[in-house]
Amino acid sequence: MSNSTNSTISHLECTSCNKIFPKEQLLNLCTDCSLPIFARYDLDKAKYEIDKDQLVQRESTMWRYKELMPIENEENIVTLGEGWTPLVHAQRLGASLGFSNLLLKDESLNPTGSFKARGMSAAISQAKEKGVKKVAIPTAGNAGGATAAYAAKAGMEAHIFMPSDTPIAFQVECEQNGAQVEKIDGLISDCGKIVAERKDAEGWFDISTLKEPYRVEGKKTLGYELAEQLNWNLPDVIIYPTGGGTGIIGMWKAFQEMEDMGWIGSKRPRMISVQAEGCAPIVRAFNSGLNNAPTFKNAETVASGLRVPSAIGDFLILQSIRESNGYAIAVSDKALLEGVQLLGKMEGIFAAPEAGATVAALSGLVESQHINQNEKIVLFITGGGAKYIDVFI
Ligand SMILES: *Cc1c(COP(=O)(O)O)cnc(C)c1O
C-alpha cells in the first residue's frame, strides 16, 4: 500500500437511522430510510497519527487533511488545486458597517470559481475509486461547472441538468469542459427528478447534493481550514448562504471531528443561515420550530444557488443552527445585489449573488441583536460573480 493516503475512514453511517454500511459500498441514500449517509473515521487513530501543528508543512489544498478524507489510494485523488483559500480581514467593509472583526473566507478563488470545487473533488475522487464511469447531477449552476471540470480531469462522462434560466455562462462552461448539458423548464428539484428517473437505465451515478456521502466530505474541509487559519480558535459567528446546505452541514461535522481529536474545544460558532426571500424554506422552518423544511412554493431568486425549494438535508441544517444557538434570516434580491456591490467596492472581491446575501444580512442581524459588531464574524464568500453577468446587467 505504498500509494495509501492513510485515510482513517472506517465505515458509512445513516445520519438518521444510524444504519451502518461498509466503507467500500457505493451508495446514494440509506437503503432503509432514504436519508443522507455520512462517512465515519477512526478518529482515535487519526488523533494519534496527525500532529495538527505539522499541517502547516503540507500542500496548500484541501487534501492537506487527507487522513480525514474517504479516498484510500493517492492515485484516485482528482484535484485541480481546490481549497486552502484566503481568510481575509474585511477592514474597509467592516469599518463601513461598524464591525471590528469581520472576516471573509474567499471561496471564489477555487477552481471553477466556487466552493463547489471542494465537494466535487471529493465526490469524483471517490467515484473514481469505486469504478464509476458516468456521473449525473441536477444543478443551479456552480455544481454543474465543478462536475464538468472534475469529471473531465477524471476521464468520466458527466450528464448535467440545469433549469433553462440558469445564467448562460454555466452552460457554456459545462459544454466547453466536455459535459452533456440538458436545460429543463423547471427548478433544480425538477432536474433532480429527471436524474433519479433515468440514472439506472443510463448507468449514471447520481451525485446530487447529499444524495451521495462524499461531497459533504469535501465541504467539511471549510471547517478544518477555518480552524487552522485561526490557529485552532473558531470564530464567534459563521454567516453562510444556504441552498442545499452541504457547506453548513459539512462544517458542523468537521467541528465535531476536530473536537473528538482534541484539536478544538466544545465551543462552537453560532451558525447563521442566510437565504433569499424568494426561496427561504430553512428560514421558515426555523421560525416555525420545525425539524424539517416544507417545500417552498414558487421559488424565485437571482441567487440561483439559493433557489433550492426543498433540501434533503434540511433536518441536518436546522440541527446545526439550533445546536449552535444560531439563526436563520432572509434578504431580498435587491439587498443581496447591493451586498455584492458593497463587497466589491470595499474589498475588491467580485462575488456571486449568493455571497452578497451574507453582506446584506449583517444590518438586520445587528438590529435583531443576533450578532454584535465586536464579535469575530466570518462571511462565506461561496463563489465569484463573473458567471452571473446576466444577473448584474
Ligand atoms: C451552491 C451554492 C451555494 C449554496 O450552498 P449549499 O452548501 O448547497 O447550501 C451558495 N453559494 C454559491 C455560490 C453556490 O454555488
mmCIF file with all atom_site columns, N, CA and C and ligand atoms in Angstrom, residues 114-116 142-143 209 219 240-248 305-306 352 354-355 382-384 388, ligand 1:
data_model
loop_
_atom_site.group_PDB
_atom_site.id
_atom_site.type_symbol
_atom_site.label_atom_id
_atom_site.label_alt_id
_atom_site.label_comp_id
_atom_site.label_asym_id
_atom_site.label_entity_id
_atom_site.label_seq_id
_atom_site.pdbx_PDB_ins_code
_atom_site.Cartn_x
_atom_site.Cartn_y
_atom_site.Cartn_z
_atom_site.occupancy
_atom_site.B_iso_or_equiv
_atom_site.pdbx_formal_charge
_atom_site.auth_seq_id
_atom_site.auth_comp_id
_atom_site.auth_asym_id
_atom_site.auth_atom_id
_atom_site.pdbx_PDB_model_num
ATOM   1  N N  . SER A 1 114 ? -15.918 28.549 -7.420  1.00 0.00 ? 114 SER A N  1
ATOM   2  C CA . SER A 1 114 ? -16.800 28.467 -6.250  1.00 0.00 ? 114 SER A CA 1
ATOM   3  C C  . SER A 1 114 ? -16.372 27.316 -5.347  1.00 0.00 ? 114 SER A C  1
ATOM   4  N N  . PHE A 1 115 ? -16.952 27.302 -4.160  1.00 0.00 ? 115 PHE A N  1
ATOM   5  C CA . PHE A 1 115 ? -16.639 26.245 -3.189  1.00 0.00 ? 115 PHE A CA 1
ATOM   6  C C  . PHE A 1 115 ? -17.203 24.886 -3.598  1.00 0.00 ? 115 PHE A C  1
ATOM   7  N N  . LYS A 1 116 ? -17.992 24.838 -4.677  1.00 0.00 ? 116 LYS A N  1
ATOM   8  C CA . LYS A 1 116 ? -18.476 23.543 -5.169  1.00 0.00 ? 116 LYS A CA 1
ATOM   9  C C  . LYS A 1 116 ? -17.299 22.651 -5.582  1.00 0.00 ? 116 LYS A C  1
ATOM   10 N N  . ASN A 1 142 ? -23.182 26.405 -10.268 1.00 0.00 ? 142 ASN A N  1
ATOM   11 C CA . ASN A 1 142 ? -21.801 26.116 -9.879  1.00 0.00 ? 142 ASN A CA 1
ATOM   12 C C  . ASN A 1 142 ? -21.495 24.630 -9.687  1.00 0.00 ? 142 ASN A C  1
ATOM   13 N N  . ALA A 1 143 ? -22.465 23.878 -9.206  1.00 0.00 ? 143 ALA A N  1
ATOM   14 C CA . ALA A 1 143 ? -22.209 22.441 -9.028  1.00 0.00 ? 143 ALA A CA 1
ATOM   15 C C  . ALA A 1 143 ? -21.988 21.781 -10.384 1.00 0.00 ? 143 ALA A C  1
ATOM   16 N N  . THR A 1 209 ? -26.640 16.865 -4.397  1.00 0.00 ? 209 THR A N  1
ATOM   17 C CA . THR A 1 209 ? -26.332 17.308 -3.026  1.00 0.00 ? 209 THR A CA 1
ATOM   18 C C  . THR A 1 209 ? -26.861 16.344 -1.965  1.00 0.00 ? 209 THR A C  1
ATOM   19 N N  . LYS A 1 219 ? -16.724 19.504 1.432   1.00 0.00 ? 219 LYS A N  1
ATOM   20 C CA . LYS A 1 219 ? -17.160 20.770 2.027   1.00 0.00 ? 219 LYS A CA 1
ATOM   21 C C  . LYS A 1 219 ? -16.734 20.890 3.491   1.00 0.00 ? 219 LYS A C  1
ATOM   22 N N  . TYR A 1 240 ? -23.568 32.048 6.473   1.00 0.00 ? 240 TYR A N  1
ATOM   23 C CA . TYR A 1 240 ? -23.437 31.157 5.329   1.00 0.00 ? 240 TYR A CA 1
ATOM   24 C C  . TYR A 1 240 ? -24.688 31.190 4.438   1.00 0.00 ? 240 TYR A C  1
ATOM   25 N N  . PRO A 1 241 ? -24.503 31.447 3.137   1.00 0.00 ? 241 PRO A N  1
ATOM   26 C CA . PRO A 1 241 ? -25.665 31.447 2.224   1.00 0.00 ? 241 PRO A CA 1
ATOM   27 C C  . PRO A 1 241 ? -26.092 30.014 1.931   1.00 0.00 ? 241 PRO A C  1
ATOM   28 N N  . THR A 1 242 ? -27.305 29.682 2.289   1.00 0.00 ? 242 THR A N  1
ATOM   29 C CA . THR A 1 242 ? -27.703 28.274 2.325   1.00 0.00 ? 242 THR A CA 1
ATOM   30 C C  . THR A 1 242 ? -28.673 27.890 1.221   1.00 0.00 ? 242 THR A C  1
ATOM   31 N N  . GLY A 1 243 ? -28.283 26.904 0.436   1.00 0.00 ? 243 GLY A N  1
ATOM   32 C CA . GLY A 1 243 ? -29.163 26.301 -0.555  1.00 0.00 ? 243 GLY A CA 1
ATOM   33 C C  . GLY A 1 243 ? -29.460 24.889 -0.108  1.00 0.00 ? 243 GLY A C  1
ATOM   34 N N  . GLY A 1 244 ? -28.684 23.930 -0.628  1.00 0.00 ? 244 GLY A N  1
ATOM   35 C CA . GLY A 1 244 ? -28.828 22.541 -0.209  1.00 0.00 ? 244 GLY A CA 1
ATOM   36 C C  . GLY A 1 244 ? -28.222 22.271 1.161   1.00 0.00 ? 244 GLY A C  1
ATOM   37 N N  . GLY A 1 245 ? -27.317 23.150 1.591   1.00 0.00 ? 245 GLY A N  1
ATOM   38 C CA . GLY A 1 245 ? -26.818 23.088 2.955   1.00 0.00 ? 245 GLY A CA 1
ATOM   39 C C  . GLY A 1 245 ? -25.553 22.274 3.194   1.00 0.00 ? 245 GLY A C  1
ATOM   40 N N  . THR A 1 246 ? -24.934 21.750 2.140   1.00 0.00 ? 246 THR A N  1
ATOM   41 C CA . THR A 1 246 ? -23.744 20.913 2.388   1.00 0.00 ? 246 THR A CA 1
ATOM   42 C C  . THR A 1 246 ? -22.628 21.652 3.120   1.00 0.00 ? 246 THR A C  1
ATOM   43 N N  . GLY A 1 247 ? -22.491 22.938 2.845   1.00 0.00 ? 247 GLY A N  1
ATOM   44 C CA . GLY A 1 247 ? -21.407 23.683 3.490   1.00 0.00 ? 247 GLY A CA 1
ATOM   45 C C  . GLY A 1 247 ? -21.604 23.762 4.992   1.00 0.00 ? 247 GLY A C  1
ATOM   46 N N  . ILE A 1 248 ? -22.789 24.147 5.399   1.00 0.00 ? 248 ILE A N  1
ATOM   47 C CA . ILE A 1 248 ? -23.069 24.311 6.829   1.00 0.00 ? 248 ILE A CA 1
ATOM   48 C C  . ILE A 1 248 ? -23.029 22.942 7.534   1.00 0.00 ? 248 ILE A C  1
ATOM   49 N N  . GLY A 1 305 ? -27.971 29.627 -6.728  1.00 0.00 ? 305 GLY A N  1
ATOM   50 C CA . GLY A 1 305 ? -27.532 28.599 -5.785  1.00 0.00 ? 305 GLY A CA 1
ATOM   51 C C  . GLY A 1 305 ? -28.388 28.532 -4.526  1.00 0.00 ? 305 GLY A C  1
ATOM   52 N N  . LEU A 1 306 ? -29.200 29.571 -4.317  1.00 0.00 ? 306 LEU A N  1
ATOM   53 C CA . LEU A 1 306 ? -30.092 29.569 -3.148  1.00 0.00 ? 306 LEU A CA 1
ATOM   54 C C  . LEU A 1 306 ? -31.512 29.160 -3.541  1.00 0.00 ? 306 LEU A C  1
ATOM   55 N N  . ALA A 1 352 ? -20.422 36.205 -6.113  1.00 0.00 ? 352 ALA A N  1
ATOM   56 C CA . ALA A 1 352 ? -21.697 35.687 -6.592  1.00 0.00 ? 352 ALA A CA 1
ATOM   57 C C  . ALA A 1 352 ? -22.833 36.312 -5.772  1.00 0.00 ? 352 ALA A C  1
ATOM   58 N N  . GLU A 1 354 ? -25.202 34.913 -4.251  1.00 0.00 ? 354 GLU A N  1
ATOM   59 C CA . GLU A 1 354 ? -25.399 34.143 -3.012  1.00 0.00 ? 354 GLU A CA 1
ATOM   60 C C  . GLU A 1 354 ? -24.518 34.716 -1.899  1.00 0.00 ? 354 GLU A C  1
ATOM   61 N N  . ALA A 1 355 ? -23.271 35.036 -2.252  1.00 0.00 ? 355 ALA A N  1
ATOM   62 C CA . ALA A 1 355 ? -22.330 35.559 -1.266  1.00 0.00 ? 355 ALA A CA 1
ATOM   63 C C  . ALA A 1 355 ? -22.725 36.975 -0.844  1.00 0.00 ? 355 ALA A C  1
ATOM   64 N N  . THR A 1 382 ? -18.993 32.352 -1.109  1.00 0.00 ? 382 THR A N  1
ATOM   65 C CA . THR A 1 382 ? -19.016 30.994 -1.649  1.00 0.00 ? 382 THR A CA 1
ATOM   66 C C  . THR A 1 382 ? -18.617 30.878 -3.120  1.00 0.00 ? 382 THR A C  1
ATOM   67 N N  . GLY A 1 383 ? -18.690 32.006 -3.841  1.00 0.00 ? 383 GLY A N  1
ATOM   68 C CA . GLY A 1 383 ? -18.320 31.928 -5.249  1.00 0.00 ? 383 GLY A CA 1
ATOM   69 C C  . GLY A 1 383 ? -18.086 33.299 -5.853  1.00 0.00 ? 383 GLY A C  1
ATOM   70 N N  . GLY A 1 384 ? -17.531 33.315 -7.065  1.00 0.00 ? 384 GLY A N  1
ATOM   71 C CA . GLY A 1 384 ? -17.258 34.556 -7.770  1.00 0.00 ? 384 GLY A CA 1
ATOM   72 C C  . GLY A 1 384 ? -18.448 34.996 -8.615  1.00 0.00 ? 384 GLY A C  1
ATOM   73 N N  . TYR A 1 388 ? -22.249 35.228 -13.406 1.00 0.00 ? 388 TYR A N  1
ATOM   74 C CA . TYR A 1 388 ? -23.622 35.711 -13.234 1.00 0.00 ? 388 TYR A CA 1
ATOM   75 C C  . TYR A 1 388 ? -23.837 37.051 -13.948 1.00 0.00 ? 388 TYR A C  1
HETATM 76 C C1 . LIG B 2 .   ? -24.307 26.058 -4.220  1.00 0.00 ? 1   LIG B C1 1
HETATM 77 C C2 . LIG B 2 .   ? -24.025 27.422 -3.759  1.00 0.00 ? 1   LIG B C2 1
HETATM 78 C C3 . LIG B 2 .   ? -24.483 27.878 -2.511  1.00 0.00 ? 1   LIG B C3 1
HETATM 79 C C4 . LIG B 2 .   ? -25.320 27.035 -1.595  1.00 0.00 ? 1   LIG B C4 1
HETATM 80 O O1 . LIG B 2 .   ? -24.510 26.076 -0.998  1.00 0.00 ? 1   LIG B O1 1
HETATM 81 P P1 . LIG B 2 .   ? -25.038 24.835 -0.156  1.00 0.00 ? 1   LIG B P1 1
HETATM 82 O O2 . LIG B 2 .   ? -23.872 24.295 0.534   1.00 0.00 ? 1   LIG B O2 1
HETATM 83 O O3 . LIG B 2 .   ? -25.650 23.892 -1.136  1.00 0.00 ? 1   LIG B O3 1
HETATM 84 O O4 . LIG B 2 .   ? -26.070 25.347 0.791   1.00 0.00 ? 1   LIG B O4 1
HETATM 85 C C5 . LIG B 2 .   ? -24.092 29.154 -2.118  1.00 0.00 ? 1   LIG B C5 1
HETATM 86 N N1 . LIG B 2 .   ? -23.332 29.942 -2.908  1.00 0.00 ? 1   LIG B N1 1
HETATM 87 C C6 . LIG B 2 .   ? -22.898 29.553 -4.119  1.00 0.00 ? 1   LIG B C6 1
HETATM 88 C C7 . LIG B 2 .   ? -22.075 30.488 -4.940  1.00 0.00 ? 1   LIG B C7 1
HETATM 89 C C8 . LIG B 2 .   ? -23.227 28.269 -4.587  1.00 0.00 ? 1   LIG B C8 1
HETATM 90 O O5 . LIG B 2 .   ? -22.778 27.873 -5.769  1.00 0.00 ? 1   LIG B O5 1
#
